[in-house]
Tab-separated table of C-alpha atoms in Angstrom:
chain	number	residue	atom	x	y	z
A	1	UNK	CA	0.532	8.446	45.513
A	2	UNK	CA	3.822	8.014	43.547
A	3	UNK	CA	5.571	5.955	46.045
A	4	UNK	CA	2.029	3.444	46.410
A	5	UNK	CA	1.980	3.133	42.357
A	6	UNK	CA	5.703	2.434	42.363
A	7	UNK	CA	4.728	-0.552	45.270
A	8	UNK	CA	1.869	-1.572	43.213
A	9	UNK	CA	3.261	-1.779	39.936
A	10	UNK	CA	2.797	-4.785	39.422
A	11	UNK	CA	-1.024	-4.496	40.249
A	12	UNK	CA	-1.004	-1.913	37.827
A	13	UNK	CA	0.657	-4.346	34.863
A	14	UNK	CA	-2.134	-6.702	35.508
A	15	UNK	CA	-5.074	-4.521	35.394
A	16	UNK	CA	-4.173	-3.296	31.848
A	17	UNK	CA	-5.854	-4.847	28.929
A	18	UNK	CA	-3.100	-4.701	26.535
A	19	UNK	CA	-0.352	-7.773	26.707
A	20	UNK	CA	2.518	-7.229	28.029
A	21	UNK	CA	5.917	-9.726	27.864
A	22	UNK	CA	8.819	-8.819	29.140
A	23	UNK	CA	12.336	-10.586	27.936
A	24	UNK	CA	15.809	-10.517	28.520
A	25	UNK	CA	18.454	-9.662	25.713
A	26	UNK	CA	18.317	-13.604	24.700
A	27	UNK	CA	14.516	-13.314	24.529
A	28	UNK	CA	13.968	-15.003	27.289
A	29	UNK	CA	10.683	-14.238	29.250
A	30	UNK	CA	11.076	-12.803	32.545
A	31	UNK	CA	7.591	-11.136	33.003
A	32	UNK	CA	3.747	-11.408	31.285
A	33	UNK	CA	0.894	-9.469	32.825
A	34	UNK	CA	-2.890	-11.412	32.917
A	35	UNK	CA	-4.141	-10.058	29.940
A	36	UNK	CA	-0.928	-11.600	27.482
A	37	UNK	CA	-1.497	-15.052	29.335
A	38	UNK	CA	-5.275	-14.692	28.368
A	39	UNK	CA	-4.705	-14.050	24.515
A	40	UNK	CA	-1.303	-16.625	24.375
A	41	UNK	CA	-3.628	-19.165	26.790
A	42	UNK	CA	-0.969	-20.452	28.862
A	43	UNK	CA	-0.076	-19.806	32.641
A	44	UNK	CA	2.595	-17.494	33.403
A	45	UNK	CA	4.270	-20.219	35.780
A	46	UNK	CA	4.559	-22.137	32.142
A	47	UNK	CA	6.401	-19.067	29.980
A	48	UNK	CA	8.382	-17.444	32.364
A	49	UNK	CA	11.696	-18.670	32.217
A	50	UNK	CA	11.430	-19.915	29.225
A	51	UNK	CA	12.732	-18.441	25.267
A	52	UNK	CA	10.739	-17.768	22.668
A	53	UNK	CA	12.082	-19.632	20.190
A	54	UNK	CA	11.310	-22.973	21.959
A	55	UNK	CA	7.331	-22.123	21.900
A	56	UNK	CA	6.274	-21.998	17.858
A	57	UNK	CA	3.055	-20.542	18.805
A	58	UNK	CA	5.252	-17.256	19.713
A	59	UNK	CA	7.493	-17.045	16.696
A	60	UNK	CA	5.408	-14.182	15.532
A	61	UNK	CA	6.961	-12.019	18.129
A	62	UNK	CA	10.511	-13.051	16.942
A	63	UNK	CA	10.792	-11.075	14.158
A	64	UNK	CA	9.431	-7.789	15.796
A	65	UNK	CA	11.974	-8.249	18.373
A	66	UNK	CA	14.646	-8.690	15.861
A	67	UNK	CA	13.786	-6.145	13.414
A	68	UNK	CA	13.759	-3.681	16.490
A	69	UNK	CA	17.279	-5.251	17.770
A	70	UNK	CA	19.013	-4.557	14.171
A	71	UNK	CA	16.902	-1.164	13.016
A	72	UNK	CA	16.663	0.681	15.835
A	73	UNK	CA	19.237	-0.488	18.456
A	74	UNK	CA	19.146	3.219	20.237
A	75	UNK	CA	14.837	3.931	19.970
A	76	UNK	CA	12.968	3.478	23.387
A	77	UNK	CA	10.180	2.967	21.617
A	78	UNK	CA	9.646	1.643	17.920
A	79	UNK	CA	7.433	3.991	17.070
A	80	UNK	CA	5.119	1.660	14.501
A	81	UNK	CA	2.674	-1.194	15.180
A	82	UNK	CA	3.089	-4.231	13.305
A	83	UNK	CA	0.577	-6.644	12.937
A	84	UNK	CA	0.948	-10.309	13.999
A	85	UNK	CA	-0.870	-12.994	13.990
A	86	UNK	CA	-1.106	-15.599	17.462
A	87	UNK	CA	-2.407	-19.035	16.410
A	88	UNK	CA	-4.938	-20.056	19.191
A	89	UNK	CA	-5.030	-23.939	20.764
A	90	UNK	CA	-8.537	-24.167	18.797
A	91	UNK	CA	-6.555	-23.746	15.163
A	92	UNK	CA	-8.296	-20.231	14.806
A	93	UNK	CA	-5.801	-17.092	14.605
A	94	UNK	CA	-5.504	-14.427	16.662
A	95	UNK	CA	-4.708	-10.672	14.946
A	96	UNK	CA	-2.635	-8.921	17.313
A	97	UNK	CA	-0.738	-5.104	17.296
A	98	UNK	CA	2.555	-5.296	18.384
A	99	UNK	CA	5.086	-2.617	19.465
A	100	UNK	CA	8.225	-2.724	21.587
A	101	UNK	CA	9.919	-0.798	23.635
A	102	UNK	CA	13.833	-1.451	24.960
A	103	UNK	CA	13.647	-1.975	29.168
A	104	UNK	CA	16.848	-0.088	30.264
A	105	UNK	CA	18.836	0.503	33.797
A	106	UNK	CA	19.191	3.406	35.754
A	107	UNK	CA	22.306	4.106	33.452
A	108	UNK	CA	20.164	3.575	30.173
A	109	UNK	CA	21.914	0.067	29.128
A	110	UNK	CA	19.393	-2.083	27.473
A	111	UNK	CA	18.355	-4.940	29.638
A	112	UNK	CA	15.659	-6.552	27.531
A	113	UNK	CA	12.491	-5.737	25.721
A	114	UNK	CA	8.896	-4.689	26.468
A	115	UNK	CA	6.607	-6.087	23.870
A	116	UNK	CA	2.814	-4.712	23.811
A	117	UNK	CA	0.002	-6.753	22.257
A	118	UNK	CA	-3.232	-6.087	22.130
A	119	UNK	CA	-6.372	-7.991	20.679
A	120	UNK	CA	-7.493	-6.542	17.119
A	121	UNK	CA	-10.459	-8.563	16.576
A	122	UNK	CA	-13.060	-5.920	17.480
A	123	UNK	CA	-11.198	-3.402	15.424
A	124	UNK	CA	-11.108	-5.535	12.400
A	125	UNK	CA	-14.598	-6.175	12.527
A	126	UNK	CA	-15.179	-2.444	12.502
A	127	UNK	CA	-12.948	-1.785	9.911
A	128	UNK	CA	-14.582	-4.400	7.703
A	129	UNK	CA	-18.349	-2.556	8.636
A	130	UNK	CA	-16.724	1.255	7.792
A	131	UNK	CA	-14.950	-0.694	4.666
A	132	UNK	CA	-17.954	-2.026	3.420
A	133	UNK	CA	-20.063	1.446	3.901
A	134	UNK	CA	-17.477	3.037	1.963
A	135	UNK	CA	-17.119	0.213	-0.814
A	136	UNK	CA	-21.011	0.391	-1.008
A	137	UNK	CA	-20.843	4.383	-1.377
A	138	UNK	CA	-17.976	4.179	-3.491
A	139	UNK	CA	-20.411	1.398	-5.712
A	140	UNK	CA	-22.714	4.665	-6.077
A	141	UNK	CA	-20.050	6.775	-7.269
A	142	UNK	CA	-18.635	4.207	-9.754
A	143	UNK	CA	-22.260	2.777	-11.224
A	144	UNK	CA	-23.165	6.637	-11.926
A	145	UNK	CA	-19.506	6.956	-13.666
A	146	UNK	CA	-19.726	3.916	-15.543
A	147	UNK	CA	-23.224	4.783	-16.918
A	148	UNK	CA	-21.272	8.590	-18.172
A	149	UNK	CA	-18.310	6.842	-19.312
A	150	UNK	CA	-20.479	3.971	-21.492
A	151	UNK	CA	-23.220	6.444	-22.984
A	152	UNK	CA	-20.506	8.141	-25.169
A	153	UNK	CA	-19.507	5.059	-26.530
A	154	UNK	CA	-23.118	3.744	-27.496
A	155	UNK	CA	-24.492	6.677	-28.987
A	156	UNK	CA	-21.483	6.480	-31.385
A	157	UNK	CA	-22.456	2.947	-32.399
A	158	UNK	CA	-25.751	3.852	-32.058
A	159	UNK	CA	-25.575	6.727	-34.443
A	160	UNK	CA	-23.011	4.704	-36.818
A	161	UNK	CA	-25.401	1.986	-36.805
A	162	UNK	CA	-28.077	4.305	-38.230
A	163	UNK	CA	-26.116	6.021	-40.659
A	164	UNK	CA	-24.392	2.218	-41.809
A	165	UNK	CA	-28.318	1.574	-42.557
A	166	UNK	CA	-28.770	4.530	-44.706
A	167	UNK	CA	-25.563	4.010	-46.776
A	168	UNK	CA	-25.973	0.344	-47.628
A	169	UNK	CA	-29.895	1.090	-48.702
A	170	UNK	CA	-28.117	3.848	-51.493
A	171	UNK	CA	-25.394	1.375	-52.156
A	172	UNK	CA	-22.730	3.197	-50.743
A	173	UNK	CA	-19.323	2.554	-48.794
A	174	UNK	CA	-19.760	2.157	-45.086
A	175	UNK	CA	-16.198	1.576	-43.782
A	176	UNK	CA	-15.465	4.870	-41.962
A	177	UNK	CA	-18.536	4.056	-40.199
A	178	UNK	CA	-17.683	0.616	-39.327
A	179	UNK	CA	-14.102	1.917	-38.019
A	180	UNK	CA	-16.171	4.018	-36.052
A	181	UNK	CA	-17.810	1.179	-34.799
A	182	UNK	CA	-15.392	-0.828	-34.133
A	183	UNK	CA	-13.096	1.673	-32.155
A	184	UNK	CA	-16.017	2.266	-29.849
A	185	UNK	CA	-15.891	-0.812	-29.308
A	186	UNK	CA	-12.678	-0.809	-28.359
A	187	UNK	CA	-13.239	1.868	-25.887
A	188	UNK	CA	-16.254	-0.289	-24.448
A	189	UNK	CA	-14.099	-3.184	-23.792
A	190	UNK	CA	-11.432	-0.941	-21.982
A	191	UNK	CA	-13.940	0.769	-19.941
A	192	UNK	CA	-14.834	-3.143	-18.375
A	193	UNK	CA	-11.501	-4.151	-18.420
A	194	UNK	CA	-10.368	-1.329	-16.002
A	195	UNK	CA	-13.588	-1.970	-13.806
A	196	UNK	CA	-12.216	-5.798	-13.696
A	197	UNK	CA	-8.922	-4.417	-12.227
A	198	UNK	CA	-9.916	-1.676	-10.140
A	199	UNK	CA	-12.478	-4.482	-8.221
A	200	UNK	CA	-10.219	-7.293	-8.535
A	201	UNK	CA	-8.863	-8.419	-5.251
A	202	UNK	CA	-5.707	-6.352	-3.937
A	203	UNK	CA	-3.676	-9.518	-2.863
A	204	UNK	CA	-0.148	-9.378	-3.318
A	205	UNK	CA	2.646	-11.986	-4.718
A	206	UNK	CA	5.371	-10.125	-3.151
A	207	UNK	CA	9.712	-10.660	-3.409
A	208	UNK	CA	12.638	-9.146	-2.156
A	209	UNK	CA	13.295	-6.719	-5.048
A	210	UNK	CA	16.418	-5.074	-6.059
A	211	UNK	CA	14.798	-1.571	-7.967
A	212	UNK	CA	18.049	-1.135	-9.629
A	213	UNK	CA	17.716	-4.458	-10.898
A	214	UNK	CA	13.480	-4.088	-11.833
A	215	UNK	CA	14.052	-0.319	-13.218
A	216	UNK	CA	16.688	-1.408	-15.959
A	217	UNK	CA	14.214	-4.633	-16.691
A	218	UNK	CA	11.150	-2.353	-17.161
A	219	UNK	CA	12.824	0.394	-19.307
A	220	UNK	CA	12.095	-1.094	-22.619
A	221	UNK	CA	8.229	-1.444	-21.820
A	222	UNK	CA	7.767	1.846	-21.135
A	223	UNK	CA	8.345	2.397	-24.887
A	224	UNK	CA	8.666	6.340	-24.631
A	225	UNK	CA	9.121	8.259	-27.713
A	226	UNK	CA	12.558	9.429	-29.283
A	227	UNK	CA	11.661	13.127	-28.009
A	228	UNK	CA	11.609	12.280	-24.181
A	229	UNK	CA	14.095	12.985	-22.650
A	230	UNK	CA	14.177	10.085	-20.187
A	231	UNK	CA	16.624	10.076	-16.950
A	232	UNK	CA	16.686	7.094	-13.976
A	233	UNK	CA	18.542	8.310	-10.842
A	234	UNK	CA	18.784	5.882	-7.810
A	235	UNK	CA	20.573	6.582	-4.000
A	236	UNK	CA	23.255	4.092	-3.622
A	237	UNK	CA	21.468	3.519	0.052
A	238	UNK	CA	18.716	2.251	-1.241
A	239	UNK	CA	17.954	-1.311	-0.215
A	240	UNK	CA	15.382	-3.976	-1.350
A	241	UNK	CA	12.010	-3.390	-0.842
A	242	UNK	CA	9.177	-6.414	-1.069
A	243	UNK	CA	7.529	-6.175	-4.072
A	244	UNK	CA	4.580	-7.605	-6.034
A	245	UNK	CA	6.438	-7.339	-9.433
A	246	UNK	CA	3.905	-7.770	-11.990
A	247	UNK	CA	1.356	-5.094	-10.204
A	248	UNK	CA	3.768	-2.868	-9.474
A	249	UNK	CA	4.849	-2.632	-12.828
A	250	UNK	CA	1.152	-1.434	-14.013
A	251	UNK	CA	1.547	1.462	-11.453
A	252	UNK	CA	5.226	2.594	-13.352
A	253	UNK	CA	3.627	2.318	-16.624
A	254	UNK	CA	0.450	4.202	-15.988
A	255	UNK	CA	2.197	6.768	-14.191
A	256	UNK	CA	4.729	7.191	-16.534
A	257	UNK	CA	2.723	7.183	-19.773
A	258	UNK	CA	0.519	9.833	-18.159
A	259	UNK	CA	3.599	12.070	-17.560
A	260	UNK	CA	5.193	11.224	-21.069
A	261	UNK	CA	1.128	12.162	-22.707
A	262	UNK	CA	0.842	15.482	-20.137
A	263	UNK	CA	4.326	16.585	-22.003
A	264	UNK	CA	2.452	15.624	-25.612
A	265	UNK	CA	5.662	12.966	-25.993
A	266	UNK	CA	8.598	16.071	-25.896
A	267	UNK	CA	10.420	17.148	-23.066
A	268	UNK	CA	11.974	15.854	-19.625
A	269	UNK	CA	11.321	12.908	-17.692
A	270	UNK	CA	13.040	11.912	-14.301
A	271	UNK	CA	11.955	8.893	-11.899
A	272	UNK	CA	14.258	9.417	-9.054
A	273	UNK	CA	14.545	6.787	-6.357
A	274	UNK	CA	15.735	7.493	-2.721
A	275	UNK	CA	15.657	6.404	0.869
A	276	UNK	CA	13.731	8.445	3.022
A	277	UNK	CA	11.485	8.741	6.543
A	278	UNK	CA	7.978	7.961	6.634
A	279	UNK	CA	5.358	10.416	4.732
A	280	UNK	CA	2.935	11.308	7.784
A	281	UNK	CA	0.273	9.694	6.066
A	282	UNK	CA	2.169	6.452	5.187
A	283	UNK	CA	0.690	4.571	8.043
A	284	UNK	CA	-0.125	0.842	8.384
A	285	UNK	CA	-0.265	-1.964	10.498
A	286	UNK	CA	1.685	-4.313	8.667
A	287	UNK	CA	4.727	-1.319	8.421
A	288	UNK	CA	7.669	-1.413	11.023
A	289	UNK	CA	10.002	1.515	11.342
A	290	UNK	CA	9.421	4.864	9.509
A	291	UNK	CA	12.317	3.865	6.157
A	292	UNK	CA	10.065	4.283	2.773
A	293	UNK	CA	11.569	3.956	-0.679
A	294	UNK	CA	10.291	6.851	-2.685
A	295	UNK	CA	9.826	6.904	-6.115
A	296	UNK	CA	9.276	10.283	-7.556
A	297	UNK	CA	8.381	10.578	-11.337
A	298	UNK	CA	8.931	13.943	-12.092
A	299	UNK	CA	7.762	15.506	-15.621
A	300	UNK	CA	8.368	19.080	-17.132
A	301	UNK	CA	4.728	19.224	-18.738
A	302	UNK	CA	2.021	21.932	-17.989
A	303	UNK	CA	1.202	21.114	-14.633
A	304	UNK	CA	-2.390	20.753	-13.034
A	305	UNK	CA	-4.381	23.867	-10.949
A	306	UNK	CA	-5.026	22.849	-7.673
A	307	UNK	CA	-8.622	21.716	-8.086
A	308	UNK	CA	-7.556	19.012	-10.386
A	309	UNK	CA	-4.994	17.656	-7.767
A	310	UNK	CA	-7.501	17.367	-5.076
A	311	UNK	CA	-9.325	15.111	-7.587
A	312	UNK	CA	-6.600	12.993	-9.212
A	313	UNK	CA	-7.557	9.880	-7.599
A	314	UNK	CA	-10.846	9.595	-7.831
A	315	UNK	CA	-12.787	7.016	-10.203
A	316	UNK	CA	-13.580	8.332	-13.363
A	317	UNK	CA	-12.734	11.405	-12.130
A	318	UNK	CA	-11.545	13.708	-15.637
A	319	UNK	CA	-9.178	16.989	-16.212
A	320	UNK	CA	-10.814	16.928	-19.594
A	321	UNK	CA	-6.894	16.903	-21.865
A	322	UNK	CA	-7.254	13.052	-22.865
A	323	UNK	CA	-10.229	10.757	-24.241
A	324	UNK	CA	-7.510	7.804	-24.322
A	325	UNK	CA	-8.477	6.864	-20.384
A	326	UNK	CA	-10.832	5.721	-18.534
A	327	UNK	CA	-10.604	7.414	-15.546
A	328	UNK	CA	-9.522	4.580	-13.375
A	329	UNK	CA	-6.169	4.484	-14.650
A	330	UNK	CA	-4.573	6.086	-11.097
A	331	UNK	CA	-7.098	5.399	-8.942
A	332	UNK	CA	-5.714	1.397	-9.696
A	333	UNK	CA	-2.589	3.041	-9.121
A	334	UNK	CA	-3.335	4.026	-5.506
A	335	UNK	CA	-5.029	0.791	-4.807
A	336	UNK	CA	-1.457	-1.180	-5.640
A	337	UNK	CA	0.063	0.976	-4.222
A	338	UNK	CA	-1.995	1.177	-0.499
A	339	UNK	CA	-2.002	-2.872	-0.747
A	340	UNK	CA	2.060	-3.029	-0.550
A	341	UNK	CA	1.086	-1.095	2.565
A	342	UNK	CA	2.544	2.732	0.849
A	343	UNK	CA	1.109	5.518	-0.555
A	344	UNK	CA	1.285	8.313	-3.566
A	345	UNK	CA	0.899	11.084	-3.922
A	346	UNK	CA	0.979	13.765	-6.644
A	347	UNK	CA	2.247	17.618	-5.957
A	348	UNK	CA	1.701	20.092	-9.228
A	349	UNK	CA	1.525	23.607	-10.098
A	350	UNK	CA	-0.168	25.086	-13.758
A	351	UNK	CA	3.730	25.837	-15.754
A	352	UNK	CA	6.032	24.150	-13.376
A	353	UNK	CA	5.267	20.333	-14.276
A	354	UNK	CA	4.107	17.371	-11.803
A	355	UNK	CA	5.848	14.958	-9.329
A	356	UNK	CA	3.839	11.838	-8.900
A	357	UNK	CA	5.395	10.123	-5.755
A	358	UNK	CA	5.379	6.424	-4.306
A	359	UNK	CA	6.335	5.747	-1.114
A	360	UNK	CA	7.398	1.973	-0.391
A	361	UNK	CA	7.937	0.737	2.989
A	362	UNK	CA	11.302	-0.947	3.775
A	363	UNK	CA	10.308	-3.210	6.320
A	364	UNK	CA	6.699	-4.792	6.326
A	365	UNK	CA	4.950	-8.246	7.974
A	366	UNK	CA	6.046	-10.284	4.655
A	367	UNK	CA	9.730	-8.983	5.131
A	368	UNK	CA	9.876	-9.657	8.626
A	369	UNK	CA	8.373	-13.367	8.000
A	370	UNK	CA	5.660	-12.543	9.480
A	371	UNK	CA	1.906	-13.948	8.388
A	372	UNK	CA	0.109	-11.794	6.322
A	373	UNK	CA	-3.218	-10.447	7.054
């Protein structure tokens, strides 16, 4: 059996479904199975032999190969997808997976590169019928939280309404009840406004970003009081991570203020920045390699019991220690965050404080040049 598979290996290459190209250390192609001639639409007579930077409709592959090449020069196998996208002879695009793997020697010296495609369309298309079950479950979840987090408000101006009546038909001041009013108001209008942003559209304007550089810019807006104690500490290995600098700043400044208000404005704050492997749940298809930037915001308030943890990022979801929030406050958070392809996460214990961490991906598709989804 072993000695027929290793005379049929080619056979074998061809029946699989998944693309597979083959190049030499100049990226070069020296091999494609049926199923990468399929999606690229071109005979393999016509790419073998030939580099990939003379064929544009390739390029996407460049970068993976690249980014593999310079990151991990001494991995067999990259050990993340990346996702690519093949433009088709009709002008439509093709999503593909890539991974690579190096094609060594009998003495393990790197020859060339194995790069694995496959199609994505069908999984996309499931993805967007399980997304939209769960946005129209989450809709559920949200209309029933919006309806709590409104009827407080209006039976407030309901009931200063009332009493406004009564007052002006004795002749009397009516200005604590108009504050009233007015504040729930206030609270009305930030109730919608957070709905806006957690349903606005997750697109990103992302840049190379330099957190030294964006931590000492964002200091001042944080606007802490005199009695926190506030301390930045960043790796010197930390590189540039891309960055959608306005949105990312609303995820710093929620998280932040919610650390300074869990310490009641006294005690110690710490965002610490380092360079570390992937969190096992940091996974995505636009991520290559497993280097994250994490951000760790770490306060010396009460804590939270486990229960509350679980919860944290949940709409509308409520410890019950503030009124000031709406509840959507870190489940926007989370959304930012999962749409520059990281994650956070939040580790606590009742009278040992909280560490709120964001995990950043070094290398994603817009760093490698790549299209985005």
């Amino acid at each position: 059996m072993a000695s027929w598979i290793e005379t049929h290996h080619g056979h074998i290459l061809s029946s699989l479904s998944t693309g597979v190209i083959v190049v030499d250390l100049s990226s070069k192609i020296v091999y494609v199975n049926d199923a990468a001639t399929s999606m690229i639409e071109e005979d393999s007579s016509y790419l073998t032999g030939r580099p990939l930077l003379t064929m544009p409709r390739l390029f996407p592959f460049v970068p993976v190969i690249n980014d593999h090449r310079k990151n991990n020069p001494s991995l067999a196998v990259s050990g993340r997808q990346v996702e690519a996208s093949l433009k088709c002879k009709d002008g439509s695009d093709l999503p593909l997976g890539c991974s690579i793997t190096n094609l060594s020697d009998e003495e393990d010296v790197v020859r060339g590169y194995v790069i694995l495609f496959r199609d994505l369309t069908e999984l996309k298309r499931l993805k967007s019928v399980a997304k939209r079950s769960e946005h129209l479950a989450a809709l559920g979840v949200m209309a029933a939280g919006v309806a709590h987090e409104i009827r407080n408000p209006l039976h407030a101006i309901r009931a200063s309404v009332e009493l406004t009546q009564l007052k002006i038909k004795k002749d009397k001041p009516v200005d604590a009840y108009l504050e009233i009013i007015l504040k729930e108001v206030g609270r009305l209008n930030n109730i919608v406004g957070d709905i806006l942003n957690f349903s606005r559209d997750s697109s990103l304007s992302q840049e190379m970003t330099s957190l030294k550089e964006y931590l000492d810019e964002s200091i001042p807006i944080f606007a802490l009081s005199d009695k926190v104690e506030f301390e930045i500490k960043i790796n010197d290995d930390v590189p540039q991570v891309p960055l959608d600098r306005a949105k990312f700043l609303q995820v710093l400044l929620n998280v932040v203020r919610n650390a300074a208000e869990a310490m009641n404005d006294v005690g110690k704050l710490q965002l610490l920045v380092a360079l570390v492997n992937s969190p096992h749940h940091a996974i995505s298809e636009n991520v290559l390699g497993d280097l994250f930037v994490c951000l760790s915001i770490v306060d010396s308030g009460p804590g939270m019991e486990p229960e509350i943890v679980q919860h944290i990022f949940e709409p509308f979801f409520s410890c019950g220690k503030s009124t000031k929030g709406t509840g959507l406050g870190l489940p926007i958070c989370q959304r930012i965050v999962e749409a520059h392809s990281g994650c956070i996460e939040v580790e606590s214990e009742p009278g040992k404080g909280s560490v709120f961490s964001i995990y950043l991906p070094v290398r994603t598709a817009f760093s490698l040049g790549l299209p985005s989804k």
